[in-house]
Amino acid sequence: GVLKSLELVENGCMPDPVNIEWETVRPAGSPTTRDGVDVVVEALDRCGQVEGFFDRACTAGESVLLIVNDGHRSTRTRDALVALARVLARRPCDIRFRALIATGTHCFDDIERGEFEHSTFDACGLGIDDVAWHDASDADALIDIAGVAVHPWIAASDFLMPIGSVEPHYFAGV
C-alpha cells in the first residue's frame, strides 16, 4: 500500500503530502503450531514488495536499517531475522544491515544490552554491521525532523525494515 496523504506540516517543514511505500508482512492462518522461521519465510515469499525493496537497496548500495523491539516485547525477532536471511540467501546481492533497537522508555544496562544483542543477532545469517539502541530520554542522541525527535539512523536511511510491533508514538521517538 501507499500512504497517499501523510502530511508533515508542523513548522512548515513539509507542506506537501508525502508518499510512503509500505507493505505489511504477516502469516497466513494460525502460526501457533508451526515453526516461527517457516511462518516468516512463507510470509516473505508471499509479500509482493519484498523482492523489489531489496533490489532497490542492492542497486543503491545502501544498507537496510532493521528496527526491532527491545527485550520487553514478546516479538520473535530472531525467528524473523533467520527467516529473512534464508530468503535473502536466494538472491545474488550481499545486502548489509544496521539494527536499531527501539526501546522507547525502557532502560537497559550494558550487560542486558549485550545479552540481547547476542541472543538476537549473533549467527542469525544476516550481515549486521552496526547496532544502536534508541533511547527516547537521551535528547542529545536524537535529531528533530518536523518537530519529531528521531534517531539519526532513521532520518538517514532510505531502506527501513521494522520487525515486530514498532509503532509510532511520541515517547518512543519512532
Coordinates of N, CA, C and O in Angstrom, one line a residue:
G1 N 0.8 -1.2 0.0 CA 0.0 0.0 0.0 C 0.9 1.2 0.0 O 2.1 1.2 0.2
V2 N 0.3 2.4 -0.3 CA 1.0 3.6 -0.2 C 0.1 4.6 0.6 O -1.1 4.7 0.4
L3 N 0.7 5.2 1.6 CA 0.0 6.2 2.3 C 0.0 7.5 1.4 O 1.0 8.1 1.1
K4 N -1.2 7.9 1.0 CA -1.3 8.9 0.0 C -1.2 10.3 0.5 O -0.8 11.2 -0.2
S5 N -1.5 10.5 1.8 CA -1.6 11.9 2.2 C -1.1 12.1 3.6 O -1.7 12.7 4.4
L6 N 0.1 11.6 3.9 CA 0.7 11.8 5.2 C 1.2 13.2 5.2 O 2.2 13.5 4.4
E7 N 0.7 14.1 5.9 CA 1.1 15.5 5.8 C 1.9 15.9 7.1 O 1.5 15.7 8.2
L8 N 3.2 16.3 6.8 CA 4.0 16.8 7.9 C 4.1 18.3 7.8 O 4.9 18.8 7.1
V9 N 3.1 19.0 8.4 CA 3.0 20.4 8.2 C 3.6 21.2 9.4 O 3.7 22.4 9.3
E10 N 3.9 20.6 10.5 CA 4.3 21.3 11.6 C 5.6 22.0 11.3 O 6.5 21.5 10.6
N11 N 5.7 23.3 11.7 CA 6.8 24.2 11.4 C 7.0 24.4 9.9 O 8.0 24.9 9.5
G12 N 6.0 24.1 9.1 CA 6.1 24.3 7.7 C 7.2 23.6 7.0 O 7.7 24.0 5.9
C13 N 7.7 22.5 7.6 CA 8.8 21.8 7.1 C 8.5 21.0 5.8 O 9.3 20.8 4.9
M14 N 7.3 20.4 5.8 CA 7.0 19.6 4.6 C 5.5 19.8 4.3 O 4.6 19.0 4.7
P15 N 5.1 20.9 3.7 CA 3.7 21.2 3.5 C 3.0 20.3 2.5 O 1.8 20.2 2.5
D16 N 3.7 19.6 1.6 CA 3.0 18.8 0.6 C 2.9 17.3 1.1 O 3.7 16.9 1.9
P17 N 1.9 16.6 0.6 CA 1.7 15.2 1.0 C 3.0 14.4 0.7 O 3.7 14.7 -0.3
V18 N 3.3 13.4 1.5 CA 4.4 12.6 1.3 C 3.9 11.2 1.1 O 3.1 10.7 1.8
N19 N 4.4 10.5 0.0 CA 4.0 9.2 -0.3 C 5.1 8.2 0.3 O 6.3 8.4 0.1
I20 N 4.6 7.3 1.1 CA 5.5 6.3 1.8 C 5.1 4.9 1.3 O 3.9 4.5 1.5
E21 N 6.0 4.2 0.6 CA 5.7 2.9 0.2 C 5.8 1.9 1.4 O 6.8 2.0 2.1
W22 N 4.9 1.0 1.6 CA 4.9 0.1 2.7 C 4.1 -1.1 2.4 O 3.2 -1.1 1.5
E23 N 4.4 -2.2 3.0 CA 3.7 -3.4 2.9 C 3.8 -4.2 4.2 O 4.9 -4.3 4.7
T24 N 2.7 -4.6 4.8 CA 2.7 -5.4 6.0 C 2.9 -6.9 5.6 O 2.1 -7.4 4.8
V25 N 3.8 -7.5 6.2 CA 4.1 -8.9 6.0 C 3.5 -9.7 7.2 O 3.9 -9.4 8.4
R26 N 2.6 -10.6 7.0 CA 2.1 -11.4 8.2 C 1.8 -12.8 7.7 O 1.7 -13.1 6.5
P27 N 1.7 -13.7 8.7 CA 1.5 -15.1 8.3 C 0.1 -15.4 7.8 O -0.9 -14.6 8.1
A28 N -0.1 -16.4 7.0 CA -1.4 -16.8 6.6 C -1.9 -17.9 7.6 O -1.2 -18.8 7.9
G29 N -3.1 -17.7 8.1 CA -3.6 -18.7 9.0 C -2.9 -18.5 10.4 O -2.2 -17.6 10.7
S30 N -3.1 -19.5 11.2 CA -2.6 -19.5 12.6 C -1.2 -20.1 12.6 O -1.0 -21.2 12.3
P31 N -0.2 -19.3 13.1 CA 1.2 -19.8 13.1 C 1.5 -20.5 14.4 O 2.6 -20.9 14.5
T32 N 0.6 -20.6 15.3 CA 0.9 -21.1 16.6 C 1.5 -22.5 16.7 O 2.2 -22.9 17.6
T33 N 1.1 -23.4 15.7 CA 1.5 -24.7 15.7 C 2.7 -25.0 14.8 O 3.1 -26.2 14.6
R34 N 3.2 -24.0 14.1 CA 4.3 -24.1 13.2 C 5.5 -23.4 13.6 O 5.5 -22.5 14.4
D35 N 6.6 -23.8 13.1 CA 7.9 -23.2 13.3 C 7.9 -21.7 12.9 O 7.5 -21.4 11.8
G36 N 8.3 -20.9 13.8 CA 8.2 -19.4 13.6 C 9.0 -19.0 12.3 O 8.6 -18.1 11.6
V37 N 10.2 -19.6 12.1 CA 11.0 -19.3 11.0 C 10.3 -19.6 9.7 O 10.2 -18.8 8.8
D38 N 9.7 -20.8 9.6 CA 9.0 -21.2 8.4 C 7.8 -20.3 8.1 O 7.5 -20.0 7.0
V39 N 7.1 -19.9 9.2 CA 6.0 -19.0 9.0 C 6.4 -17.7 8.4 O 5.8 -17.2 7.4
V40 N 7.5 -17.1 8.9 CA 8.0 -15.9 8.3 C 8.5 -16.0 6.9 O 8.3 -15.2 6.1
V41 N 9.2 -17.1 6.6 CA 9.7 -17.4 5.3 C 8.5 -17.4 4.3 O 8.5 -16.7 3.2
E42 N 7.5 -18.1 4.7 CA 6.3 -18.1 3.8 C 5.7 -16.7 3.6 O 5.2 -16.4 2.5
A43 N 5.6 -16.0 4.7 CA 5.0 -14.6 4.6 C 5.9 -13.7 3.7 O 5.3 -13.0 2.9
L44 N 7.2 -13.8 3.8 CA 8.1 -13.0 3.0 C 7.9 -13.4 1.5 O 8.0 -12.6 0.6
D45 N 7.8 -14.7 1.3 CA 7.7 -15.2 -0.1 C 6.3 -14.7 -0.7 O 6.3 -14.5 -1.9
R46 N 5.3 -14.6 0.1 CA 4.0 -14.1 -0.4 C 4.0 -12.6 -0.6 O 3.2 -12.1 -1.4
C47 N 4.8 -11.9 0.0 CA 4.8 -10.4 0.0 C 5.2 -9.9 -1.4 O 6.3 -10.3 -1.9
G48 N 4.4 -9.1 -1.9 CA 4.7 -8.6 -3.3 C 5.8 -7.6 -3.4 O 6.4 -7.4 -4.5
Q49 N 6.2 -6.9 -2.4 CA 7.2 -5.9 -2.5 C 8.6 -6.2 -1.9 O 9.5 -5.4 -2.0
V50 N 8.7 -7.3 -1.3 CA 10.0 -7.6 -0.6 C 11.1 -7.7 -1.6 O 12.2 -7.1 -1.4
E51 N 10.9 -8.4 -2.7 CA 11.9 -8.6 -3.7 C 12.4 -7.2 -4.3 O 13.6 -6.9 -4.4
G52 N 11.4 -6.4 -4.6 CA 11.7 -5.0 -5.2 C 12.5 -4.2 -4.1 O 13.4 -3.4 -4.5
F53 N 12.1 -4.3 -2.9 CA 12.7 -3.5 -1.8 C 14.2 -3.8 -1.7 O 15.0 -2.9 -1.7
F54 N 14.5 -5.1 -1.7 CA 15.9 -5.5 -1.6 C 16.7 -5.2 -2.9 O 17.8 -4.9 -2.9
D55 N 16.0 -5.4 -4.0 CA 16.6 -5.0 -5.3 C 17.0 -3.5 -5.3 O 18.2 -3.2 -5.7
R56 N 16.2 -2.7 -4.8 CA 16.5 -1.2 -4.8 C 17.6 -0.9 -3.8 O 18.5 -0.1 -4.1
A57 N 17.6 -1.6 -2.7 CA 18.7 -1.4 -1.7 C 20.0 -1.9 -2.3 O 21.0 -1.2 -2.1
C58 N 20.0 -3.0 -3.0 CA 21.2 -3.5 -3.6 C 21.7 -2.6 -4.7 O 22.9 -2.3 -4.7
T59 N 20.8 -2.2 -5.5 CA 21.2 -1.3 -6.6 C 21.8 0.0 -6.1 O 22.8 0.6 -6.6
A60 N 21.2 0.5 -5.0 CA 21.7 1.8 -4.4 C 23.0 1.6 -3.6 O 23.6 2.5 -3.2
G61 N 23.3 0.3 -3.3 CA 24.5 0.0 -2.5 C 24.3 0.5 -1.0 O 25.3 0.8 -0.4
E62 N 23.1 0.6 -0.6 CA 22.9 1.1 0.8 C 22.5 -0.1 1.7 O 21.8 -1.0 1.3
S63 N 22.8 0.1 3.0 CA 22.4 -0.9 4.0 C 20.9 -0.7 4.3 O 20.3 0.4 4.1
V64 N 20.3 -1.8 4.8 CA 18.9 -1.7 5.3 C 18.9 -1.5 6.8 O 19.7 -2.2 7.5
L65 N 18.1 -0.6 7.2 CA 18.0 -0.4 8.7 C 16.9 -1.3 9.2 O 15.7 -1.1 8.9
L66 N 17.3 -2.2 10.1 CA 16.3 -3.0 10.8 C 15.9 -2.3 12.1 O 16.8 -1.8 12.8
I67 N 14.6 -2.2 12.3 CA 14.2 -1.6 13.6 C 13.5 -2.7 14.3 O 12.5 -3.2 13.8
V68 N 14.0 -3.0 15.5 CA 13.5 -4.2 16.2 C 13.1 -3.8 17.6 O 13.6 -2.8 18.2
N69 N 12.2 -4.5 18.2 CA 11.7 -4.3 19.6 C 12.8 -4.7 20.5 O 13.6 -5.6 20.3
D70 N 12.8 -4.1 21.7 CA 13.7 -4.5 22.8 C 13.2 -5.8 23.4 O 12.1 -6.3 23.1
G71 N 13.9 -6.2 24.4 CA 13.5 -7.5 25.1 C 12.3 -7.4 26.0 O 11.8 -8.4 26.5
H72 N 11.7 -6.2 26.1 CA 10.5 -6.1 26.9 C 9.2 -6.4 26.1 O 8.1 -6.4 26.6
R73 N 9.4 -6.7 24.8 CA 8.3 -7.0 23.9 C 8.5 -8.5 23.6 O 9.6 -9.0 23.5
S74 N 7.4 -9.2 23.4 CA 7.4 -10.6 23.1 C 7.5 -10.9 21.6 O 7.0 -11.9 21.1
T75 N 8.2 -10.0 20.9 CA 8.4 -10.2 19.4 C 9.4 -11.3 19.2 O 10.4 -11.4 19.9
R76 N 9.1 -12.2 18.3 CA 10.1 -13.3 17.9 C 11.0 -12.8 16.9 O 11.1 -13.2 15.7
T77 N 11.8 -11.8 17.3 CA 12.7 -11.1 16.3 C 13.7 -12.0 15.7 O 14.0 -12.0 14.5
R78 N 14.3 -12.9 16.5 CA 15.4 -13.8 16.0 C 14.8 -14.7 14.9 O 15.4 -14.9 13.8
D79 N 13.6 -15.2 15.1 CA 12.9 -16.0 14.0 C 12.8 -15.2 12.8 O 13.0 -15.7 11.7
A80 N 12.4 -14.0 12.9 CA 12.2 -13.1 11.7 C 13.5 -12.9 11.0 O 13.6 -12.9 9.8
L81 N 14.6 -12.6 11.8 CA 15.9 -12.4 11.2 C 16.5 -13.6 10.5 O 17.0 -13.6 9.4
V82 N 16.3 -14.8 11.1 CA 16.8 -16.1 10.5 C 16.0 -16.3 9.2 O 16.5 -16.7 8.2
A83 N 14.7 -16.1 9.2 CA 13.8 -16.3 8.0 C 14.2 -15.3 6.9 O 14.3 -15.7 5.8
L84 N 14.5 -14.1 7.3 CA 14.9 -13.1 6.3 C 16.2 -13.5 5.7 O 16.4 -13.4 4.5
A85 N 17.2 -14.0 6.5 CA 18.4 -14.5 6.0 C 18.2 -15.7 5.0 O 18.9 -15.7 3.9
R86 N 17.3 -16.5 5.3 CA 17.0 -17.7 4.4 C 16.5 -17.2 3.0 O 16.9 -17.7 2.0
V87 N 15.6 -16.2 3.1 CA 15.0 -15.6 1.8 C 16.1 -14.9 1.0 O 16.2 -15.1 -0.2
L88 N 16.9 -14.1 1.7 CA 17.9 -13.3 1.0 C 19.1 -14.2 0.5 O 19.8 -13.8 -0.4
A89 N 19.3 -15.4 1.1 CA 20.3 -16.3 0.6 C 20.1 -16.7 -0.8 O 21.0 -17.1 -1.5
R90 N 18.8 -16.6 -1.3 CA 18.5 -17.0 -2.7 C 18.8 -15.9 -3.7 O 18.7 -16.1 -4.9
R91 N 19.2 -14.7 -3.2 CA 19.5 -13.5 -4.0 C 20.9 -13.4 -4.3 O 21.8 -13.7 -3.5
P92 N 21.3 -12.8 -5.4 CA 22.7 -12.6 -5.8 C 23.4 -11.5 -5.1 O 24.6 -11.5 -5.0
C93 N 22.7 -10.6 -4.5 CA 23.3 -9.4 -3.9 C 23.6 -9.6 -2.4 O 22.7 -10.2 -1.7
D94 N 24.7 -9.1 -1.9 CA 25.0 -9.2 -0.5 C 24.5 -7.9 0.2 O 25.1 -6.9 0.1
I95 N 23.4 -8.0 0.8 CA 22.7 -6.9 1.5 C 23.3 -6.8 2.9 O 23.4 -7.7 3.6
R96 N 23.7 -5.6 3.2 CA 24.2 -5.3 4.6 C 23.1 -4.6 5.4 O 22.2 -4.0 4.9
F97 N 23.2 -4.8 6.7 CA 22.2 -4.3 7.6 C 22.9 -3.5 8.8 O 24.0 -3.7 9.1
R98 N 22.0 -2.6 9.3 CA 22.3 -2.0 10.6 C 21.0 -2.3 11.4 O 19.9 -2.4 10.9
A99 N 21.1 -2.4 12.7 CA 20.0 -2.7 13.6 C 19.8 -1.6 14.6 O 20.8 -1.3 15.3
L100 N 18.6 -1.1 14.7 CA 18.3 -0.1 15.7 C 17.3 -0.8 16.7 O 16.2 -1.2 16.2
I101 N 17.6 -0.8 17.9 CA 16.7 -1.5 18.9 C 15.9 -0.4 19.5 O 16.4 0.6 20.2
A102 N 14.6 -0.4 19.3 CA 13.6 0.6 19.7 C 13.2 0.3 21.2 O 12.5 -0.7 21.4
T103 N 13.7 1.1 22.1 CA 13.5 0.8 23.5 C 12.3 1.7 24.0 O 11.8 1.4 25.1
G104 N 12.0 2.8 23.3 CA 11.0 3.7 23.9 C 11.6 4.2 25.2 O 12.6 4.8 25.3
T105 N 10.8 4.0 26.3 CA 11.3 4.5 27.6 C 11.9 3.4 28.4 O 12.2 3.6 29.6
H106 N 12.0 2.2 27.9 CA 12.7 1.1 28.6 C 14.2 1.3 28.8 O 14.8 1.8 27.9
C107 N 14.7 1.0 29.9 CA 16.1 1.2 30.2 C 16.8 -0.2 30.3 O 16.3 -1.1 30.9
F108 N 18.1 -0.2 29.8 CA 18.8 -1.5 29.9 C 20.3 -1.1 30.3 O 20.8 -0.1 29.7
D109 N 20.9 -1.9 31.1 CA 22.3 -1.7 31.4 C 23.1 -2.3 30.3 O 22.6 -3.0 29.5
D110 N 24.4 -2.1 30.4 CA 25.3 -2.7 29.3 C 25.3 -4.2 29.2 O 25.3 -4.8 28.1
I111 N 25.2 -4.9 30.4 CA 25.1 -6.3 30.4 C 23.8 -6.8 29.7 O 23.8 -7.7 28.8
E112 N 22.7 -6.2 30.0 CA 21.4 -6.6 29.4 C 21.4 -6.3 27.9 O 21.0 -7.1 27.1
R113 N 22.0 -5.2 27.5 CA 22.1 -4.9 26.1 C 23.0 -5.9 25.4 O 22.6 -6.4 24.3
G114 N 24.1 -6.3 25.9 CA 25.0 -7.3 25.3 C 24.3 -8.6 25.2 O 24.4 -9.3 24.1
E115 N 23.6 -9.0 26.2 CA 22.9 -10.3 26.2 C 21.8 -10.3 25.1 O 21.6 -11.3 24.4
F116 N 21.0 -9.2 25.0 CA 20.0 -9.1 24.0 C 20.6 -9.1 22.6 O 20.2 -9.8 21.7
E117 N 21.7 -8.3 22.4 CA 22.3 -8.3 21.1 C 22.8 -9.7 20.7 O 22.7 -10.1 19.5
H118 N 23.5 -10.4 21.6 CA 24.0 -11.7 21.4 C 22.9 -12.7 21.0 O 22.9 -13.4 20.0
S119 N 21.8 -12.7 21.8 CA 20.7 -13.7 21.6 C 19.9 -13.4 20.3 O 19.3 -14.3 19.7
T120 N 19.9 -12.1 19.9 CA 19.1 -11.7 18.8 C 19.8 -11.8 17.5 O 19.3 -12.3 16.5
F121 N 21.1 -11.2 17.5 CA 21.8 -11.0 16.2 C 22.9 -12.0 15.9 O 23.1 -12.3 14.7
D122 N 23.6 -12.5 16.9 CA 24.7 -13.4 16.6 C 24.3 -14.6 15.8 O 23.3 -15.3 16.1
A123 N 25.0 -14.9 14.7 CA 24.7 -16.1 13.8 C 23.3 -16.2 13.3 O 22.8 -17.3 13.1
C124 N 22.7 -15.0 13.1 CA 21.3 -15.0 12.6 C 21.3 -15.2 11.0 O 20.3 -15.5 10.4
G125 N 22.5 -15.0 10.4 CA 22.6 -15.2 9.0 C 22.6 -13.9 8.2 O 22.8 -14.0 7.0
L126 N 22.4 -12.8 8.8 CA 22.4 -11.5 8.2 C 23.7 -10.8 8.4 O 24.3 -11.0 9.5
G127 N 24.2 -10.0 7.5 CA 25.4 -9.2 7.7 C 25.0 -7.9 8.4 O 24.8 -6.9 7.8
I128 N 25.0 -8.0 9.7 CA 24.7 -6.8 10.5 C 26.0 -6.1 10.9 O 26.8 -6.6 11.7
D129 N 26.2 -4.9 10.4 CA 27.5 -4.2 10.6 C 27.5 -3.3 11.8 O 28.6 -3.1 12.3
D130 N 26.3 -2.9 12.3 CA 26.3 -2.0 13.4 C 25.0 -2.1 14.1 O 24.0 -2.4 13.5
V131 N 25.0 -1.9 15.4 CA 23.8 -2.0 16.3 C 23.8 -0.7 17.1 O 24.8 -0.3 17.7
A132 N 22.6 -0.1 17.3 CA 22.4 1.1 18.1 C 21.2 0.9 18.9 O 20.2 0.1 18.5
W133 N 21.1 1.5 20.1 CA 20.0 1.5 20.9 C 19.3 2.8 20.9 O 20.0 3.8 21.2
H134 N 18.0 2.9 20.6 CA 17.3 4.1 20.6 C 16.9 4.4 22.1 O 16.2 3.6 22.7
D135 N 17.3 5.5 22.6 CA 17.0 5.9 24.0 C 16.2 7.2 23.9 O 16.7 8.3 23.6
A136 N 14.9 7.1 24.1 CA 14.0 8.3 24.0 C 14.3 9.4 25.0 O 13.9 10.5 24.8
S137 N 15.0 9.0 26.1 CA 15.3 10.0 27.1 C 16.6 10.7 26.9 O 16.9 11.7 27.6
D138 N 17.3 10.3 25.8 CA 18.6 10.9 25.5 C 18.4 11.9 24.4 O 18.7 11.6 23.2
A139 N 18.0 13.1 24.7 CA 17.8 14.2 23.7 C 19.0 14.4 22.8 O 18.9 14.8 21.6
D140 N 20.2 14.3 23.4 CA 21.4 14.6 22.6 C 21.6 13.5 21.5 O 22.4 13.8 20.5
A141 N 21.0 12.3 21.6 CA 21.2 11.3 20.7 C 20.2 11.3 19.6 O 20.2 10.5 18.7
L142 N 19.2 12.2 19.6 CA 18.1 12.3 18.7 C 18.2 13.6 17.9 O 18.9 14.5 18.3
I143 N 17.6 13.6 16.7 CA 17.5 14.8 15.9 C 16.0 15.1 15.7 O 15.2 14.3 15.8
D144 N 15.8 16.4 15.4 CA 14.5 16.9 15.1 C 14.1 16.9 13.7 O 14.8 17.4 12.8
I145 N 13.0 16.2 13.3 CA 12.5 16.2 11.9 C 11.1 16.6 12.0 O 10.2 15.9 12.5
A146 N 10.8 17.8 11.5 CA 9.4 18.4 11.5 C 8.8 18.3 12.9 O 7.6 18.0 13.0
G147 N 9.6 18.6 13.9 CA 9.0 18.6 15.3 C 9.0 17.2 16.0 O 8.4 17.1 17.1
V148 N 9.5 16.2 15.3 CA 9.5 14.9 15.9 C 11.0 14.5 16.2 O 11.8 14.6 15.3
A149 N 11.2 14.0 17.4 CA 12.6 13.6 17.7 C 12.8 12.1 17.3 O 12.0 11.3 17.7
V150 N 13.8 11.9 16.4 CA 14.0 10.6 15.9 C 15.5 10.2 16.0 O 16.3 11.1 16.1
H151 N 15.8 9.0 16.0 CA 17.2 8.5 16.0 C 17.8 8.9 14.6 O 17.1 8.8 13.6
P152 N 19.0 9.4 14.5 CA 19.6 9.9 13.3 C 19.6 8.8 12.2 O 19.6 9.1 11.0
W153 N 19.7 7.5 12.6 CA 19.8 6.5 11.6 C 18.4 6.4 10.8 O 18.4 6.1 9.6
I154 N 17.3 6.7 11.5 CA 16.0 6.7 10.8 C 16.0 7.8 9.7 O 15.6 7.5 8.6
A155 N 16.4 8.9 10.1 CA 16.4 10.1 9.2 C 17.3 9.9 8.0 O 17.0 10.3 6.9
A156 N 18.4 9.2 8.2 CA 19.4 9.0 7.2 C 19.2 7.8 6.3 O 19.9 7.6 5.3
S157 N 18.3 6.9 6.6 CA 18.1 5.7 5.9 C 17.0 5.7 4.9 O 15.9 6.2 5.2
D158 N 17.2 5.2 3.7 CA 16.2 5.1 2.7 C 15.5 3.8 2.7 O 14.4 3.6 2.2
F159 N 16.1 2.8 3.4 CA 15.6 1.5 3.4 C 15.4 1.0 4.9 O 16.4 0.7 5.5
L160 N 14.2 1.1 5.3 CA 13.9 0.7 6.7 C 13.0 -0.5 6.7 O 12.1 -0.6 6.0
M161 N 13.3 -1.4 7.7 CA 12.5 -2.7 7.8 C 12.2 -2.9 9.3 O 13.0 -3.5 10.0
P162 N 11.1 -2.4 9.7 CA 10.7 -2.6 11.1 C 10.2 -4.1 11.3 O 9.6 -4.6 10.4
I163 N 10.6 -4.7 12.4 CA 10.2 -6.1 12.7 C 9.5 -6.1 14.0 O 10.0 -5.6 15.0
G164 N 8.3 -6.6 14.0 CA 7.5 -6.7 15.3 C 6.5 -5.6 15.4 O 5.8 -5.3 14.4
S165 N 6.3 -5.1 16.5 CA 5.3 -4.1 16.8 C 5.8 -2.7 17.0 O 5.5 -2.0 18.0
V166 N 6.7 -2.3 16.2 CA 7.3 -0.9 16.3 C 6.1 0.0 15.8 O 5.6 -0.1 14.7
E167 N 5.7 0.8 16.7 CA 4.6 1.7 16.4 C 5.0 3.2 16.7 O 5.7 3.5 17.6
P168 N 4.5 4.1 15.8 CA 4.8 5.5 16.0 C 4.1 6.0 17.3 O 2.9 5.9 17.4
H169 N 4.9 6.4 18.2 CA 4.3 7.1 19.4 C 5.3 8.1 19.9 O 6.5 7.8 19.9
Y170 N 4.8 9.2 20.4 CA 5.7 10.3 20.8 C 6.8 10.0 21.7 O 7.9 10.5 21.6
F171 N 6.6 9.1 22.7 CA 7.6 8.9 23.7 C 8.6 7.9 23.3 O 9.6 7.7 24.0
A172 N 8.4 7.2 22.2 CA 9.4 6.2 21.7 C 10.4 6.8 20.7 O 11.4 6.3 20.4
G173 N 10.0 8.0 20.1 CA 10.8 8.6 19.1 C 10.8 7.9 17.8 O 11.7 8.2 16.9
V174 N 9.9 7.1 17.5 CA 9.8 6.4 16.2 C 8.5 6.8 15.6 O 7.5 6.8 16.2

